[in-house]
PDB file of N, CA and C in Angstrom:
ATOM      1  N   GLU A 218      67.451 227.764 158.236  1.00  0.00           N
ATOM      2  CA  GLU A 218      66.192 228.265 158.735  1.00  0.00           C
ATOM      3  C   GLU A 218      66.271 229.782 158.777  1.00  0.00           C
ATOM      4  N   LEU A 219      65.408 230.452 158.059  1.00  0.00           N
ATOM      5  CA  LEU A 219      65.458 231.900 157.966  1.00  0.00           C
ATOM      6  C   LEU A 219      64.919 232.599 159.201  1.00  0.00           C
ATOM      7  N   ILE A 220      63.870 232.030 159.781  1.00  0.00           N
ATOM      8  CA  ILE A 220      63.239 232.634 160.947  1.00  0.00           C
ATOM      9  C   ILE A 220      63.262 231.625 162.084  1.00  0.00           C
ATOM     10  N   THR A 221      63.786 232.037 163.222  1.00  0.00           N
ATOM     11  CA  THR A 221      63.817 231.159 164.383  1.00  0.00           C
ATOM     12  C   THR A 221      62.465 231.225 165.088  1.00  0.00           C
ATOM     13  N   PRO A 222      61.786 230.086 165.209  1.00  0.00           N
ATOM     14  CA  PRO A 222      60.483 230.082 165.882  1.00  0.00           C
ATOM     15  C   PRO A 222      60.592 230.506 167.338  1.00  0.00           C
ATOM     16  N   LYS A 223      59.647 231.321 167.771  1.00  0.00           N
ATOM     17  CA  LYS A 223      59.573 231.716 169.173  1.00  0.00           C
ATOM     18  C   LYS A 223      58.599 230.785 169.866  1.00  0.00           C
ATOM     19  N   LYS A 224      58.963 230.355 171.074  1.00  0.00           N
ATOM     20  CA  LYS A 224      58.084 229.477 171.835  1.00  0.00           C
ATOM     21  C   LYS A 224      56.842 230.235 172.251  1.00  0.00           C
ATOM     22  N   ILE A 225      55.699 229.579 172.130  1.00  0.00           N
ATOM     23  CA  ILE A 225      54.411 230.177 172.469  1.00  0.00           C
ATOM     24  C   ILE A 225      53.902 229.534 173.749  1.00  0.00           C
ATOM     25  N   SER A 226      53.421 230.335 174.661  1.00  0.00           N
ATOM     26  CA  SER A 226      52.840 229.838 175.907  1.00  0.00           C
ATOM     27  C   SER A 226      51.335 229.698 175.737  1.00  0.00           C
ATOM     28  N   PHE A 227      50.782 228.664 176.367  1.00  0.00           N
ATOM     29  CA  PHE A 227      49.351 228.411 176.294  1.00  0.00           C
ATOM     30  C   PHE A 227      48.698 228.621 177.654  1.00  0.00           C
ATOM     31  N   THR A 228      47.406 228.955 177.634  1.00  0.00           N
ATOM     32  CA  THR A 228      46.641 229.046 178.869  1.00  0.00           C
ATOM     33  C   THR A 228      46.334 227.630 179.359  1.00  0.00           C
ATOM     34  N   LYS A 229      45.849 227.495 180.576  1.00  0.00           N
ATOM     35  CA  LYS A 229      45.455 226.187 181.113  1.00  0.00           C
ATOM     36  C   LYS A 229      44.379 225.554 180.247  1.00  0.00           C
ATOM     37  N   GLU A 230      43.429 226.357 179.787  1.00  0.00           N
ATOM     38  CA  GLU A 230      42.345 225.843 178.951  1.00  0.00           C
ATOM     39  C   GLU A 230      42.881 225.327 177.612  1.00  0.00           C
ATOM     40  N   GLU A 231      43.802 226.079 177.027  1.00  0.00           N
ATOM     41  CA  GLU A 231      44.388 225.655 175.757  1.00  0.00           C
ATOM     42  C   GLU A 231      45.192 224.374 175.934  1.00  0.00           C
ATOM     43  N   LEU A 232      45.966 224.283 177.004  1.00  0.00           N
ATOM     44  CA  LEU A 232      46.733 223.062 177.272  1.00  0.00           C
ATOM     45  C   LEU A 232      45.818 221.870 177.473  1.00  0.00           C
ATOM     46  N   SER A 233      44.686 222.083 178.123  1.00  0.00           N
ATOM     47  CA  SER A 233      43.716 221.010 178.316  1.00  0.00           C
ATOM     48  C   SER A 233      43.171 220.536 176.965  1.00  0.00           C
ATOM     49  N   TRP A 234      42.851 221.482 176.102  1.00  0.00           N
ATOM     50  CA  TRP A 234      42.337 221.128 174.768  1.00  0.00           C
ATOM     51  C   TRP A 234      43.389 220.329 174.009  1.00  0.00           C
ATOM     52  N   ILE A 235      44.629 220.768 174.060  1.00  0.00           N
ATOM     53  CA  ILE A 235      45.717 220.078 173.360  1.00  0.00           C
ATOM     54  C   ILE A 235      45.877 218.658 173.884  1.00  0.00           C
ATOM     55  N   ARG A 236      45.848 218.481 175.197  1.00  0.00           N
ATOM     56  CA  ARG A 236      45.969 217.133 175.777  1.00  0.00           C
ATOM     57  C   ARG A 236      44.815 216.243 175.340  1.00  0.00           C
ATOM     58  N   ASN A 237      43.615 216.798 175.271  1.00  0.00           N
ATOM     59  CA  ASN A 237      42.432 216.011 174.911  1.00  0.00           C
ATOM     60  C   ASN A 237      42.326 215.713 173.422  1.00  0.00           C
ATOM     61  N   HIS A 238      42.947 216.514 172.589  1.00  0.00           N
ATOM     62  CA  HIS A 238      42.804 216.342 171.147  1.00  0.00           C
ATOM     63  C   HIS A 238      44.045 215.798 170.463  1.00  0.00           C
ATOM     64  N   GLY A 239      45.192 215.959 171.082  1.00  0.00           N
ATOM     65  CA  GLY A 239      46.423 215.409 170.514  1.00  0.00           C
ATOM     66  C   GLY A 239      46.778 215.992 169.165  1.00  0.00           C
ATOM     67  N   GLU A 240      47.025 215.115 168.236  1.00  0.00           N
ATOM     68  CA  GLU A 240      47.479 215.488 166.905  1.00  0.00           C
ATOM     69  C   GLU A 240      46.404 216.260 166.141  1.00  0.00           C
ATOM     70  N   ILE A 241      46.827 217.270 165.400  1.00  0.00           N
ATOM     71  CA  ILE A 241      45.917 218.064 164.579  1.00  0.00           C
ATOM     72  C   ILE A 241      46.032 217.573 163.148  1.00  0.00           C
ATOM     73  N   THR A 242      44.912 217.227 162.554  1.00  0.00           N
ATOM     74  CA  THR A 242      44.898 216.704 161.195  1.00  0.00           C
ATOM     75  C   THR A 242      44.634 217.837 160.211  1.00  0.00           C
ATOM     76  N   VAL A 243      45.465 217.886 159.168  1.00  0.00           N
ATOM     77  CA  VAL A 243      45.387 218.929 158.153  1.00  0.00           C
ATOM     78  C   VAL A 243      45.341 218.262 156.787  1.00  0.00           C
ATOM     79  N   THR A 244      44.500 218.780 155.886  1.00  0.00           N
ATOM     80  CA  THR A 244      44.515 218.239 154.531  1.00  0.00           C
ATOM     81  C   THR A 244      45.669 218.847 153.770  1.00  0.00           C
ATOM     82  N   GLY A 245      46.347 218.021 153.017  1.00  0.00           N
ATOM     83  CA  GLY A 245      47.458 218.465 152.189  1.00  0.00           C
ATOM     84  C   GLY A 245      47.125 218.213 150.736  1.00  0.00           C
ATOM     85  N   ASN A 246      46.830 219.286 150.033  1.00  0.00           N
ATOM     86  CA  ASN A 246      46.405 219.164 148.648  1.00  0.00           C
ATOM     87  C   ASN A 246      47.612 219.063 147.726  1.00  0.00           C
ATOM     88  N   ILE A 247      47.505 218.213 146.712  1.00  0.00           N
ATOM     89  CA  ILE A 247      48.626 218.008 145.792  1.00  0.00           C
ATOM     90  C   ILE A 247      48.644 219.016 144.649  1.00  0.00           C
ATOM     91  N   ALA A 248      47.590 219.796 144.524  1.00  0.00           N
ATOM     92  CA  ALA A 248      47.387 220.543 143.290  1.00  0.00           C
ATOM     93  C   ALA A 248      47.738 222.027 143.332  1.00  0.00           C
ATOM     94  N   TYR A 249      48.437 222.501 144.344  1.00  0.00           N
ATOM     95  CA  TYR A 249      48.648 223.938 144.443  1.00  0.00           C
ATOM     96  C   TYR A 249      50.104 224.364 144.668  1.00  0.00           C
ATOM     97  N   PRO A 250      51.039 223.891 143.822  1.00  0.00           N
ATOM     98  CA  PRO A 250      52.392 224.387 143.978  1.00  0.00           C
ATOM     99  C   PRO A 250      52.428 225.885 143.617  1.00  0.00           C
ATOM    100  N   PRO A 251      53.197 226.697 144.246  1.00  0.00           N
ATOM    101  CA  PRO A 251      54.177 226.404 145.279  1.00  0.00           C
ATOM    102  C   PRO A 251      53.585 226.431 146.687  1.00  0.00           C
ATOM    103  N   LEU A 252      52.267 226.643 146.804  1.00  0.00           N
ATOM    104  CA  LEU A 252      51.662 226.692 148.135  1.00  0.00           C
ATOM    105  C   LEU A 252      51.678 225.345 148.820  1.00  0.00           C
ATOM    106  N   ALA A 253      51.203 224.320 148.140  1.00  0.00           N
ATOM    107  CA  ALA A 253      51.099 222.989 148.738  1.00  0.00           C
ATOM    108  C   ALA A 253      51.194 221.934 147.643  1.00  0.00           C
ATOM    109  N   PHE A 254      52.047 220.948 147.885  1.00  0.00           N
ATOM    110  CA  PHE A 254      52.185 219.827 146.953  1.00  0.00           C
ATOM    111  C   PHE A 254      52.956 218.712 147.642  1.00  0.00           C
ATOM    112  N   PHE A 255      52.972 217.548 147.034  1.00  0.00           N
ATOM    113  CA  PHE A 255      53.745 216.419 147.543  1.00  0.00           C
ATOM    114  C   PHE A 255      54.887 216.144 146.576  1.00  0.00           C
ATOM    115  N   THR A 256      56.057 215.875 147.129  1.00  0.00           N
ATOM    116  CA  THR A 256      57.221 215.570 146.306  1.00  0.00           C
ATOM    117  C   THR A 256      57.073 214.167 145.726  1.00  0.00           C
ATOM    118  N   GLU A 257      57.988 213.810 144.845  1.00  0.00           N
ATOM    119  CA  GLU A 257      57.984 212.462 144.273  1.00  0.00           C
ATOM    120  C   GLU A 257      58.157 211.397 145.340  1.00  0.00           C
ATOM    121  N   ARG A 258      58.786 211.762 146.471  1.00  0.00           N
ATOM    122  CA  ARG A 258      58.979 210.822 147.588  1.00  0.00           C
ATOM    123  C   ARG A 258      57.771 210.818 148.533  1.00  0.00           C
ATOM    124  N   GLY A 259      56.730 211.583 148.199  1.00  0.00           N
ATOM    125  CA  GLY A 259      55.528 211.600 149.024  1.00  0.00           C
ATOM    126  C   GLY A 259      55.581 212.545 150.207  1.00  0.00           C
ATOM    127  N   GLU A 260      56.563 213.441 150.234  1.00  0.00           N
ATOM    128  CA  GLU A 260      56.686 214.396 151.336  1.00  0.00           C
ATOM    129  C   GLU A 260      55.868 215.638 151.041  1.00  0.00           C
ATOM    130  N   TYR A 261      55.142 216.111 152.049  1.00  0.00           N
ATOM    131  CA  TYR A 261      54.367 217.330 151.903  1.00  0.00           C
ATOM    132  C   TYR A 261      55.326 218.503 151.845  1.00  0.00           C
ATOM    133  N   SER A 262      55.144 219.400 150.890  1.00  0.00           N
ATOM    134  CA  SER A 262      56.077 220.493 150.692  1.00  0.00           C
ATOM    135  C   SER A 262      55.335 221.750 150.269  1.00  0.00           C
ATOM    136  N   GLY A 263      56.056 222.863 150.246  1.00  0.00           N
ATOM    137  CA  GLY A 263      55.488 224.130 149.817  1.00  0.00           C
ATOM    138  C   GLY A 263      55.402 225.126 150.955  1.00  0.00           C
ATOM    139  N   ILE A 264      54.911 226.300 150.636  1.00  0.00           N
ATOM    140  CA  ILE A 264      54.834 227.389 151.605  1.00  0.00           C
ATOM    141  C   ILE A 264      53.981 227.012 152.806  1.00  0.00           C
ATOM    142  N   ILE A 265      52.845 226.364 152.576  1.00  0.00           N
ATOM    143  CA  ILE A 265      51.970 225.984 153.691  1.00  0.00           C
ATOM    144  C   ILE A 265      52.666 224.988 154.608  1.00  0.00           C
ATOM    145  N   SER A 266      53.400 224.038 154.040  1.00  0.00           N
ATOM    146  CA  SER A 266      54.115 223.067 154.887  1.00  0.00           C
ATOM    147  C   SER A 266      55.177 223.766 155.738  1.00  0.00           C
ATOM    148  N   GLU A 267      55.766 224.839 155.216  1.00  0.00           N
ATOM    149  CA  GLU A 267      56.746 225.594 155.997  1.00  0.00           C
ATOM    150  C   GLU A 267      56.070 226.305 157.168  1.00  0.00           C
ATOM    151  N   TYR A 268      54.884 226.843 156.948  1.00  0.00           N
ATOM    152  CA  TYR A 268      54.129 227.457 158.048  1.00  0.00           C
ATOM    153  C   TYR A 268      53.768 226.419 159.103  1.00  0.00           C
ATOM    154  N   ILE A 269      53.334 225.242 158.667  1.00  0.00           N
ATOM    155  CA  ILE A 269      52.991 224.179 159.613  1.00  0.00           C
ATOM    156  C   ILE A 269      54.217 223.796 160.442  1.00  0.00           C
ATOM    157  N   GLU A 270      55.361 223.691 159.799  1.00  0.00           N
ATOM    158  CA  GLU A 270      56.600 223.356 160.516  1.00  0.00           C
ATOM    159  C   GLU A 270      56.956 224.450 161.516  1.00  0.00           C
ATOM    160  N   TYR A 271      56.764 225.710 161.143  1.00  0.00           N
ATOM    161  CA  TYR A 271      57.027 226.827 162.051  1.00  0.00           C
ATOM    162  C   TYR A 271      56.107 226.749 163.271  1.00  0.00           C
ATOM    163  N   ILE A 272      54.830 226.498 163.023  1.00  0.00           N
ATOM    164  CA  ILE A 272      53.860 226.378 164.125  1.00  0.00           C
ATOM    165  C   ILE A 272      54.230 225.206 165.019  1.00  0.00           C
ATOM    166  N   LYS A 273      54.617 224.086 164.411  1.00  0.00           N
ATOM    167  CA  LYS A 273      55.022 222.900 165.172  1.00  0.00           C
ATOM    168  C   LYS A 273      56.196 223.220 166.095  1.00  0.00           C
ATOM    169  N   LYS A 274      57.212 223.912 165.567  1.00  0.00           N
ATOM    170  CA  LYS A 274      58.387 224.242 166.370  1.00  0.00           C
ATOM    171  C   LYS A 274      58.069 225.292 167.437  1.00  0.00           C
ATOM    172  N   SER A 275      57.134 226.194 167.140  1.00  0.00           N
ATOM    173  CA  SER A 275      56.777 227.257 168.092  1.00  0.00           C
ATOM    174  C   SER A 275      55.893 226.762 169.222  1.00  0.00           C
ATOM    175  N   THR A 276      55.097 225.739 168.939  1.00  0.00           N
ATOM    176  CA  THR A 276      54.086 225.312 169.906  1.00  0.00           C
ATOM    177  C   THR A 276      54.293 223.923 170.464  1.00  0.00           C
ATOM    178  N   GLY A 277      55.007 223.072 169.737  1.00  0.00           N
ATOM    179  CA  GLY A 277      55.131 221.677 170.139  1.00  0.00           C
ATOM    180  C   GLY A 277      53.943 220.835 169.699  1.00  0.00           C
ATOM    181  N   LEU A 278      53.017 221.449 168.963  1.00  0.00           N
ATOM    182  CA  LEU A 278      51.860 220.692 168.471  1.00  0.00           C
ATOM    183  C   LEU A 278      52.298 219.703 167.402  1.00  0.00           C
ATOM    184  N   ASP A 279      51.571 218.588 167.310  1.00  0.00           N
ATOM    185  CA  ASP A 279      51.831 217.584 166.281  1.00  0.00           C
ATOM    186  C   ASP A 279      50.759 217.684 165.205  1.00  0.00           C
ATOM    187  N   PHE A 280      51.184 217.502 163.959  1.00  0.00           N
ATOM    188  CA  PHE A 280      50.268 217.574 162.831  1.00  0.00           C
ATOM    189  C   PHE A 280      50.346 216.294 162.015  1.00  0.00           C
ATOM    190  N   GLU A 281      49.201 215.848 161.554  1.00  0.00           N
ATOM    191  CA  GLU A 281      49.129 214.753 160.585  1.00  0.00           C
ATOM    192  C   GLU A 281      48.622 215.371 159.294  1.00  0.00           C
ATOM    193  N   ILE A 282      49.318 215.106 158.193  1.00  0.00           N
ATOM    194  CA  ILE A 282      48.904 215.621 156.899  1.00  0.00           C
ATOM    195  C   ILE A 282      48.152 214.519 156.157  1.00  0.00           C
ATOM    196  N   VAL A 283      46.906 214.795 155.803  1.00  0.00           N
ATOM    197  CA  VAL A 283      46.098 213.853 155.028  1.00  0.00           C
ATOM    198  C   VAL A 283      46.147 214.305 153.574  1.00  0.00           C
ATOM    199  N   ARG A 284      46.682 213.458 152.725  1.00  0.00           N
ATOM    200  CA  ARG A 284      46.829 213.805 151.305  1.00  0.00           C
ATOM    201  C   ARG A 284      45.476 213.800 150.613  1.00  0.00           C
ATOM    202  N   THR A 285      45.192 214.892 149.897  1.00  0.00           N
ATOM    203  CA  THR A 285      43.964 214.980 149.105  1.00  0.00           C
ATOM    204  C   THR A 285      44.335 215.395 147.688  1.00  0.00           C
ATOM    205  N   ASP A 286      43.520 214.967 146.720  1.00  0.00           N
ATOM    206  CA  ASP A 286      43.834 215.236 145.320  1.00  0.00           C
ATOM    207  C   ASP A 286      43.394 216.613 144.846  1.00  0.00           C
ATOM    208  N   ASP A 287      42.350 217.150 145.463  1.00  0.00           N
ATOM    209  CA  ASP A 287      41.869 218.466 145.065  1.00  0.00           C
ATOM    210  C   ASP A 287      41.038 219.059 146.190  1.00  0.00           C
ATOM    211  N   ILE A 288      40.534 220.253 145.983  1.00  0.00           N
ATOM    212  CA  ILE A 288      39.791 220.940 147.033  1.00  0.00           C
ATOM    213  C   ILE A 288      38.524 220.185 147.423  1.00  0.00           C
ATOM    214  N   ASN A 289      37.895 219.511 146.467  1.00  0.00           N
ATOM    215  CA  ASN A 289      36.691 218.735 146.785  1.00  0.00           C
ATOM    216  C   ASN A 289      37.006 217.581 147.727  1.00  0.00           C
ATOM    217  N   ASP A 290      38.122 216.891 147.481  1.00  0.00           N
ATOM    218  CA  ASP A 290      38.553 215.822 148.392  1.00  0.00           C
ATOM    219  C   ASP A 290      38.851 216.380 149.782  1.00  0.00           C
ATOM    220  N   ALA A 291      39.491 217.555 149.816  1.00  0.00           N
ATOM    221  CA  ALA A 291      39.807 218.181 151.104  1.00  0.00           C
ATOM    222  C   ALA A 291      38.527 218.489 151.876  1.00  0.00           C
ATOM    223  N   LEU A 292      37.544 219.065 151.199  1.00  0.00           N
ATOM    224  CA  LEU A 292      36.271 219.389 151.860  1.00  0.00           C
ATOM    225  C   LEU A 292      35.547 218.140 152.328  1.00  0.00           C
ATOM    226  N   GLU A 293      35.584 217.077 151.542  1.00  0.00           N
ATOM    227  CA  GLU A 293      34.958 215.821 151.942  1.00  0.00           C
ATOM    228  C   GLU A 293      35.647 215.237 153.171  1.00  0.00           C
ATOM    229  N   SER A 294      36.969 215.328 153.223  1.00  0.00           N
ATOM    230  CA  SER A 294      37.706 214.850 154.393  1.00  0.00           C
ATOM    231  C   SER A 294      37.301 215.610 155.641  1.00  0.00           C
ATOM    232  N   ILE A 295      37.126 216.905 155.495  1.00  0.00           N
ATOM    233  CA  ILE A 295      36.712 217.736 156.636  1.00  0.00           C
ATOM    234  C   ILE A 295      35.305 217.363 157.057  1.00  0.00           C
ATOM    235  N   LYS A 296      34.399 217.213 156.100  1.00  0.00           N
ATOM    236  CA  LYS A 296      33.010 216.848 156.411  1.00  0.00           C
ATOM    237  C   LYS A 296      32.939 215.482 157.092  1.00  0.00           C
ATOM    238  N   ALA A 297      33.808 214.559 156.681  1.00  0.00           N
ATOM    239  CA  ALA A 297      33.815 213.203 157.230  1.00  0.00           C
ATOM    240  C   ALA A 297      34.582 213.153 158.549  1.00  0.00           C
ATOM    241  N   ASP A 298      35.078 214.293 159.001  1.00  0.00           N
ATOM    242  CA  ASP A 298      35.825 214.417 160.248  1.00  0.00           C
ATOM    243  C   ASP A 298      37.107 213.608 160.237  1.00  0.00           C
ATOM    244  N   SER A 299      37.696 213.421 159.043  1.00  0.00           N
ATOM    245  CA  SER A 299      38.980 212.743 158.977  1.00  0.00           C
ATOM    246  C   SER A 299      40.108 213.735 158.708  1.00  0.00           C
ATOM    247  N   ALA A 300      39.754 215.007 158.695  1.00  0.00           N
ATOM    248  CA  ALA A 300      40.770 216.088 158.570  1.00  0.00           C
ATOM    249  C   ALA A 300      40.252 217.346 159.226  1.00  0.00           C
TER     250      ALA A 300
END
């Protein structure tokens, strides 16, 4: 690990939002290596996944990655409130 995540403190309001919303859903596009892609084993990888992991370690937030085939699928997932 090149950079050690620093723990982030939240306000009472932010903690309330986190408790009420739980896991944060993010679209993971397969078409943008090295930024974002899925490995042959189906693991989300790339620079964006590293940022998500850093945020997860810094905040304790949980993320669900929803696999999308392209930007249009990602936008549809967001519109449908599934990402």
